[in-house]
mmCIF file of C-alpha atoms in Angstrom:
data_model
loop_
_atom_site.group_PDB
_atom_site.id
_atom_site.type_symbol
_atom_site.label_atom_id
_atom_site.label_comp_id
_atom_site.label_asym_id
_atom_site.label_seq_id
_atom_site.Cartn_x
_atom_site.Cartn_y
_atom_site.Cartn_z
ATOM 1 C CA GLU A 1 -15.411 32.991 6.958
ATOM 2 C CA GLY A 2 -18.823 32.100 5.552
ATOM 3 C CA GLY A 3 -19.070 29.524 2.860
ATOM 4 C CA SER A 4 -21.309 26.947 1.377
ATOM 5 C CA PRO A 5 -22.573 24.577 4.067
ATOM 6 C CA PRO A 6 -21.199 21.028 3.941
ATOM 7 C CA ARG A 7 -23.533 18.400 2.559
ATOM 8 C CA ARG A 8 -25.407 16.593 5.293
ATOM 9 C CA SER A 9 -24.819 12.906 5.708
ATOM 10 C CA HIS A 10 -28.277 11.379 5.741
ATOM 11 C CA ALA A 11 -26.846 8.002 6.679
ATOM 12 C CA SER A 12 -25.299 9.553 9.766
ATOM 13 C CA LEU A 13 -28.585 11.170 10.697
ATOM 14 C CA ARG A 14 -30.425 7.873 10.350
ATOM 15 C CA ASP A 15 -27.844 6.135 12.528
ATOM 16 C CA LEU A 16 -28.075 8.868 15.151
ATOM 17 C CA GLU A 17 -31.866 8.734 15.223
ATOM 18 C CA ASP A 18 -31.655 4.974 15.751
ATOM 19 C CA ARG A 19 -29.212 5.484 18.635
ATOM 20 C CA CYS A 20 -31.498 8.078 20.186
ATOM 21 C CA ASP A 21 -34.551 5.823 19.929
ATOM 22 C CA LEU A 22 -34.788 5.537 23.713
ATOM 23 C CA GLY A 23 -38.290 4.063 23.705
ATOM 24 C CA GLY A 24 -37.458 1.302 21.221
ATOM 25 C CA THR A 25 -40.235 2.348 18.844
ATOM 26 C CA ARG A 26 -38.151 1.616 15.764
ATOM 27 C CA SER A 27 -37.334 -1.944 16.816
ATOM 28 C CA ALA A 28 -40.976 -2.449 17.770
ATOM 29 C CA ARG A 29 -42.069 -1.513 14.282
ATOM 30 C CA VAL A 30 -39.523 -3.876 12.745
ATOM 31 C CA LYS A 31 -40.779 -6.783 14.869
ATOM 32 C CA GLN A 32 -44.393 -6.042 13.968
ATOM 33 C CA SER A 33 -43.588 -5.877 10.264
ATOM 34 C CA ASP A 34 -41.941 -9.304 10.416
ATOM 35 C CA ARG A 35 -45.134 -10.992 11.548
ATOM 36 C CA ALA A 36 -47.420 -12.398 8.873
ATOM 37 C CA PRO A 37 -50.754 -10.558 8.694
ATOM 38 C CA SER A 38 -53.762 -12.442 9.992
ATOM 39 C CA ALA A 39 -56.446 -13.160 7.403
ATOM 40 C CA ASP A 40 -59.283 -12.311 9.790
ATOM 41 C CA ARG A 41 -57.693 -9.212 11.219
ATOM 42 C CA PRO A 42 -58.313 -5.861 9.538
ATOM 43 C CA GLN A 43 -55.129 -4.432 8.086
ATOM 44 C CA THR A 44 -54.752 -1.054 9.727
ATOM 45 C CA LYS A 45 -51.594 0.944 10.014
ATOM 46 C CA THR A 46 -50.706 2.071 13.500
ATOM 47 C CA ARG A 47 -48.558 5.144 13.717
ATOM 48 C CA HIS A 48 -45.998 5.002 16.515
ATOM 49 C CA PRO A 49 -44.585 8.134 18.131
ATOM 50 C CA GLU A 50 -41.445 9.534 16.565
ATOM 51 C CA ILE A 51 -38.722 11.696 18.081
ATOM 52 C CA GLY A 52 -40.008 14.824 16.359
ATOM 53 C CA ASP A 53 -43.694 14.417 17.233
ATOM 54 C CA ARG A 54 -44.116 17.929 18.519
ATOM 55 C CA PRO A 55 -44.298 21.297 16.754
ATOM 56 C CA ILE A 56 -40.910 22.489 15.553
ATOM 57 C CA GLY A 57 -39.819 25.354 17.768
ATOM 58 C CA ALA A 58 -41.740 24.133 20.809
ATOM 59 C CA GLY A 59 -38.576 23.766 22.913
ATOM 60 C CA ILE A 60 -37.186 20.667 24.576
ATOM 61 C CA PRO A 61 -39.578 19.240 27.189
ATOM 62 C CA SER A 62 -38.353 20.331 30.620
ATOM 63 C CA ARG A 63 -39.114 16.925 32.154
ATOM 64 C CA ARG A 64 -35.904 14.940 32.562
ATOM 65 C CA ASP A 65 -35.386 11.617 30.798
ATOM 66 C CA ASN A 66 -35.521 8.245 32.527
ATOM 67 C CA MET A 67 -31.730 8.437 32.527
ATOM 68 C CA THR A 68 -31.853 10.851 35.479
ATOM 69 C CA ALA A 69 -31.323 7.938 37.868
ATOM 70 C CA LEU A 70 -28.005 7.240 36.138
ATOM 71 C CA SER A 71 -26.671 10.728 36.804
ATOM 72 C CA THR A 72 -23.909 10.698 39.410
ATOM 73 C CA THR A 73 -23.473 14.457 39.578
ATOM 74 C CA SER A 74 -25.564 16.598 41.907
ATOM 75 C CA LEU A 75 -26.158 20.214 41.000
ATOM 76 C CA SER A 76 -26.517 23.350 43.076
ATOM 77 C CA PRO A 77 -29.665 25.476 42.705
ATOM 78 C CA ALA A 78 -27.729 27.646 40.249
ATOM 79 C CA GLY A 79 -26.734 24.536 38.328
ATOM 80 C CA GLU A 80 -30.326 23.318 38.215
ATOM 81 C CA ALA A 81 -31.403 26.705 36.856
ATOM 82 C CA ALA A 82 -28.666 26.655 34.208
ATOM 83 C CA LEU A 83 -29.590 23.108 33.189
ATOM 84 C CA GLU A 84 -33.241 24.134 32.924
ATOM 85 C CA THR A 85 -32.155 27.001 30.668
ATOM 86 C CA LEU A 86 -30.258 24.559 28.488
ATOM 87 C CA VAL A 87 -33.056 22.017 28.066
ATOM 88 C CA SER A 88 -35.672 24.721 27.483
ATOM 89 C CA CYS A 89 -33.723 26.234 24.585
ATOM 90 C CA LEU A 90 -35.073 25.763 21.103
ATOM 91 C CA PRO A 91 -32.763 23.346 19.262
ATOM 92 C CA ALA A 92 -32.412 25.886 16.456
ATOM 93 C CA ASP A 93 -31.162 28.510 18.921
ATOM 94 C CA LEU A 94 -28.282 26.283 20.008
ATOM 95 C CA SER A 95 -27.066 26.275 16.404
ATOM 96 C CA ARG A 96 -26.702 30.061 16.478
ATOM 97 C CA VAL A 97 -23.261 31.133 17.670
ATOM 98 C CA ALA A 98 -24.356 34.033 19.893
ATOM 99 C CA LYS A 99 -26.985 31.988 21.762
ATOM 100 C CA LEU A 100 -24.694 28.957 21.965
ATOM 101 C CA ARG A 101 -21.970 30.994 23.646
ATOM 102 C CA GLU A 102 -24.458 32.556 26.051
ATOM 103 C CA VAL A 103 -25.893 29.211 27.158
ATOM 104 C CA HIS A 104 -22.463 27.595 27.364
ATOM 105 C CA ALA A 105 -21.130 30.443 29.522
ATOM 106 C CA ALA A 106 -24.082 30.126 31.911
ATOM 107 C CA CYS A 107 -23.718 26.347 32.166
ATOM 108 C CA SER A 108 -19.965 26.589 32.690
ATOM 109 C CA ALA A 109 -20.332 29.182 35.436
ATOM 110 C CA ALA A 110 -22.938 27.045 37.217
ATOM 111 C CA GLY A 111 -20.909 23.834 37.032
ATOM 112 C CA VAL A 112 -23.191 22.065 34.558
ATOM 113 C CA VAL A 113 -20.363 21.640 32.051
ATOM 114 C CA ASP A 114 -17.684 19.305 33.382
ATOM 115 C CA ALA A 115 -14.478 21.306 33.836
ATOM 116 C CA ARG A 116 -12.459 18.140 33.146
ATOM 117 C CA SER A 117 -14.048 17.688 29.743
ATOM 118 C CA ALA A 118 -11.764 18.193 26.782
ATOM 119 C CA THR A 119 -14.478 20.356 25.214
ATOM 120 C CA ALA A 120 -15.067 22.525 28.281
ATOM 121 C CA GLU A 121 -12.129 24.858 27.718
ATOM 122 C CA THR A 122 -11.856 26.856 24.518
ATOM 123 C CA SER A 123 -9.407 29.491 23.421
ATOM 124 C CA ALA A 124 -9.719 32.623 21.340
ATOM 125 C CA GLY A 125 -7.812 30.923 18.531
ATOM 126 C CA ASP A 126 -10.365 28.133 18.416
ATOM 127 C CA ASP A 127 -13.098 30.652 17.651
ATOM 128 C CA ASP A 128 -11.305 31.856 14.524
ATOM 129 C CA ASP A 129 -12.082 28.650 12.650
ATOM 130 C CA GLY A 130 -15.222 27.665 14.542
ATOM 131 C CA ALA A 131 -13.593 24.838 16.491
ATOM 132 C CA GLY A 132 -14.373 26.578 19.770
ATOM 133 C CA ASP A 133 -18.084 26.774 19.022
ATOM 134 C CA VAL A 134 -18.222 23.150 17.931
ATOM 135 C CA ALA A 135 -16.495 22.241 21.213
ATOM 136 C CA ARG A 136 -19.026 24.317 23.147
ATOM 137 C CA LEU A 137 -21.970 22.513 21.589
ATOM 138 C CA HIS A 138 -20.303 19.133 22.147
ATOM 139 C CA SER A 139 -19.784 19.962 25.826
ATOM 140 C CA LEU A 140 -23.448 20.943 26.161
ATOM 141 C CA PHE A 141 -24.416 17.590 24.626
ATOM 142 C CA ASP A 142 -22.150 15.883 27.180
ATOM 143 C CA ALA A 143 -23.764 17.832 30.013
ATOM 144 C CA ALA A 144 -27.282 17.035 28.811
ATOM 145 C CA VAL A 145 -26.563 13.300 28.692
ATOM 146 C CA ARG A 146 -24.751 13.313 32.039
ATOM 147 C CA HIS A 147 -27.630 15.081 33.779
ATOM 148 C CA GLY A 148 -30.452 13.001 32.334
ATOM 149 C CA ALA A 149 -31.568 15.230 29.466
ATOM 150 C CA SER A 150 -30.304 13.196 26.514
ATOM 151 C CA SER A 151 -33.433 13.994 24.502
ATOM 152 C CA LEU A 152 -31.820 17.357 23.776
ATOM 153 C CA VAL A 153 -29.436 15.628 21.374
ATOM 154 C CA CYS A 154 -32.265 13.664 19.756
ATOM 155 C CA HIS A 155 -34.342 16.772 19.151
ATOM 156 C CA TYR A 156 -31.300 18.639 17.828
ATOM 157 C CA VAL A 157 -30.711 15.898 15.264
ATOM 158 C CA ASP A 158 -34.366 15.829 14.274
ATOM 159 C CA GLU A 159 -35.145 19.544 14.199
ATOM 160 C CA VAL A 160 -31.825 21.050 13.129
ATOM 161 C CA CYS A 161 -29.679 18.511 11.288
ATOM 162 C CA GLY A 162 -32.672 16.791 9.695
ATOM 163 C CA ARG A 163 -33.981 19.906 7.971
ATOM 164 C CA ASP A 164 -32.589 20.483 4.507
ATOM 165 C CA ASP A 165 -34.157 23.949 4.446
ATOM 166 C CA PHE A 166 -32.422 25.084 7.633
ATOM 167 C CA SER A 167 -28.951 26.284 6.779
ATOM 168 C CA SER A 168 -26.853 29.396 7.198
ATOM 169 C CA PRO A 169 -24.536 31.511 5.040
ATOM 170 C CA ASP A 170 -22.139 31.516 7.988
ATOM 171 C CA GLY A 171 -19.684 28.630 7.692
ATOM 172 C CA VAL A 172 -19.539 27.916 11.434
ATOM 173 C CA GLU A 173 -23.298 27.889 11.915
ATOM 174 C CA ALA A 174 -23.688 25.778 8.784
ATOM 175 C CA TYR A 175 -21.429 23.122 10.285
ATOM 176 C CA LEU A 176 -23.211 23.324 13.649
ATOM 177 C CA ARG A 177 -26.378 22.342 11.761
ATOM 178 C CA ASP A 178 -24.763 19.466 9.892
ATOM 179 C CA GLY A 179 -25.303 15.874 10.942
ATOM 180 C CA GLU A 180 -21.574 15.200 10.696
ATOM 181 C CA MET A 181 -21.003 17.516 13.668
ATOM 182 C CA VAL A 182 -23.306 15.405 15.865
ATOM 183 C CA ALA A 183 -21.798 12.182 14.506
ATOM 184 C CA GLU A 184 -18.372 13.484 15.512
ATOM 185 C CA TRP A 185 -19.623 14.070 19.054
ATOM 186 C CA ALA A 186 -21.340 10.667 19.212
ATOM 187 C CA VAL A 187 -18.165 8.818 18.198
ATOM 188 C CA ALA A 188 -16.039 10.716 20.723
ATOM 189 C CA ALA A 189 -18.599 10.226 23.508
ATOM 190 C CA THR A 190 -18.828 6.504 22.776
ATOM 191 C CA ARG A 191 -15.058 6.121 22.904
ATOM 192 C CA ARG A 192 -14.888 7.956 26.223
ATOM 193 C CA ALA A 193 -17.602 5.723 27.658
ATOM 194 C CA GLU A 194 -15.790 2.613 26.440
ATOM 195 C CA ALA A 195 -12.568 3.846 28.046
ATOM 196 C CA VAL A 196 -14.348 4.407 31.368
ATOM 197 C CA LEU A 197 -15.882 0.922 31.252
ATOM 198 C CA ALA A 198 -12.544 -0.655 30.354
ATOM 199 C CA SER A 199 -10.846 1.146 33.226
ATOM 200 C CA ALA A 200 -13.535 0.100 35.695
ATOM 201 C CA SER A 201 -13.335 -3.488 34.479
ATOM 202 C CA ALA A 202 -9.556 -3.567 34.841
ATOM 203 C CA SER A 203 -9.815 -2.048 38.318
ATOM 204 C CA ALA A 204 -12.371 -4.645 39.405
ATOM 205 C CA ALA A 205 -10.240 -7.457 38.034
ATOM 206 C CA SER A 206 -7.143 -6.244 39.890
ATOM 207 C CA ASN A 207 -9.075 -6.070 43.157
ATOM 208 C CA ALA A 208 -10.568 -9.543 42.802
#
């Protein structure tokens, strides 16, 4: 049922933006600010690019991230088309239940969403309380990162979760637009990655 949207956690959003700072622009600004200004150098402020430096609603750039080389999963032509559909979606559209389900269904059918993922399978009961739709969006985040389009998550944080004026009377959509939802995904994804690394490390040690 609809309800008042949960309060956004601005601390979580700031942490997520820092994690998504793939180009290191934030750390670069910190290093520059630590240096003492030169007396004979004019004091001008240089604006560095930010994650959201594009018109809101312009869609995620279709060019893949530099992470593409890290992707270990090849896609069929249908999968490539479904992935292109995903990354070309407006971030705001992915926070709308009807569009989210449509994109998730297309990506699942084309093999973009990992069938082994805990968030890939949802049940009718999950949709009653919105858990199924949260799982769908989480699985699309997983797919975007796995296939070299991690900027989708960054833009979602910036353009959806970071807007105080962008909410919904629907309780499920309100939570989909809350920074806590992305923080929940980030924590789970980090733990899965750590488990994979630990397993690989243990396997290498046993074979040594």
